[in-house]
């Protein structure tokens, strides 16, 4: 019974992780700006409007944002954070 419970737990967590790829966001902040990757669940407007403060924090706004999407809708982007 214990093995069955562990197997169910592992399968549940794998299924939950698989469902979040469209909303995944990774960002690398550097002194001269940032670059990153966003799943297809992130729209260009979300990125441009700095949804949830995801790209720039502390009242900064996104500038010089460049977005390229692949066939699956995954975005690669670069930009800067500037004062509002």
CSV table of C-alpha atoms in Angstrom, one decimal:
chain,number,residue,atom,x,y,z
A,1,UNK,CA,0.0,0.0,0.0
A,2,UNK,CA,2.9,2.4,0.8
A,3,UNK,CA,4.5,1.8,-2.6
A,4,UNK,CA,1.1,2.5,-4.3
A,5,UNK,CA,0.7,5.8,-2.4
A,6,UNK,CA,4.3,6.9,-3.4
A,7,UNK,CA,3.6,6.0,-7.0
A,8,UNK,CA,0.4,8.1,-7.0
A,9,UNK,CA,2.2,11.0,-5.4
A,10,UNK,CA,5.0,10.9,-8.0
A,11,UNK,CA,2.5,10.7,-10.9
A,12,UNK,CA,0.5,13.6,-9.6
A,13,UNK,CA,3.4,15.9,-9.2
A,14,UNK,CA,4.7,15.0,-12.7
A,15,UNK,CA,1.3,15.8,-14.1
A,16,UNK,CA,1.1,19.1,-12.2
A,17,UNK,CA,4.6,20.1,-13.5
A,18,UNK,CA,3.8,19.2,-17.1
A,19,UNK,CA,0.8,21.5,-17.0
A,20,UNK,CA,2.8,24.6,-16.1
A,21,UNK,CA,5.1,24.8,-19.1
A,22,UNK,CA,3.0,27.4,-20.9
A,23,UNK,CA,3.2,29.7,-18.0
A,24,UNK,CA,6.9,29.2,-17.3
A,25,UNK,CA,9.0,32.4,-17.2
A,26,UNK,CA,12.8,32.6,-16.8
A,27,UNK,CA,14.7,35.9,-16.6
A,28,UNK,CA,18.4,36.7,-16.4
A,29,UNK,CA,18.9,40.3,-15.2
A,30,UNK,CA,22.2,42.0,-16.1
A,31,UNK,CA,23.6,45.4,-15.5
A,32,UNK,CA,22.6,46.5,-19.1
A,33,UNK,CA,19.1,44.9,-19.0
A,34,UNK,CA,17.6,41.5,-19.1
A,35,UNK,CA,16.9,38.5,-21.3
A,36,UNK,CA,14.7,35.6,-20.9
A,37,UNK,CA,12.2,33.0,-22.1
A,38,UNK,CA,8.4,32.9,-21.6
A,39,UNK,CA,6.0,30.0,-22.3
A,40,UNK,CA,3.2,30.4,-24.8
A,41,UNK,CA,0.8,31.3,-22.0
A,42,UNK,CA,2.6,34.7,-21.7
A,43,UNK,CA,1.3,37.1,-24.3
A,44,UNK,CA,3.4,39.9,-25.8
A,45,UNK,CA,1.1,42.3,-24.1
A,46,UNK,CA,1.8,40.6,-20.7
A,47,UNK,CA,5.5,41.1,-21.2
A,48,UNK,CA,5.2,44.7,-22.5
A,49,UNK,CA,3.0,45.7,-19.7
A,50,UNK,CA,5.2,44.0,-17.1
A,51,UNK,CA,2.4,41.8,-15.9
A,52,UNK,CA,2.8,40.9,-12.2
A,53,UNK,CA,6.0,42.9,-12.0
A,54,UNK,CA,7.6,39.8,-13.6
A,55,UNK,CA,10.3,41.6,-15.7
A,56,UNK,CA,10.9,44.8,-13.7
A,57,UNK,CA,10.2,45.4,-10.1
A,58,UNK,CA,10.3,48.4,-7.7
A,59,UNK,CA,8.2,50.7,-9.9
A,60,UNK,CA,10.4,50.4,-12.9
A,61,UNK,CA,8.9,49.9,-16.4
A,62,UNK,CA,9.9,47.8,-19.4
A,63,UNK,CA,11.8,49.5,-22.2
A,64,UNK,CA,13.4,48.4,-25.5
A,65,UNK,CA,11.6,45.1,-25.3
A,66,UNK,CA,12.2,42.8,-28.2
A,67,UNK,CA,10.3,39.5,-28.5
A,68,UNK,CA,10.8,36.6,-30.9
A,69,UNK,CA,8.5,33.5,-30.8
A,70,UNK,CA,9.1,30.0,-32.1
A,71,UNK,CA,6.5,27.8,-33.7
A,72,UNK,CA,5.3,26.5,-30.3
A,73,UNK,CA,4.7,30.1,-29.2
A,74,UNK,CA,7.6,30.2,-26.7
A,75,UNK,CA,9.1,33.7,-26.6
A,76,UNK,CA,12.7,34.7,-26.3
A,77,UNK,CA,13.0,38.3,-25.2
A,78,UNK,CA,15.4,41.1,-24.2
A,79,UNK,CA,14.8,44.5,-22.7
A,80,UNK,CA,15.7,47.0,-20.0
A,81,UNK,CA,14.1,48.3,-16.8
A,82,UNK,CA,13.9,52.1,-16.6
A,83,UNK,CA,12.3,54.6,-14.1
A,84,UNK,CA,8.7,55.5,-14.8
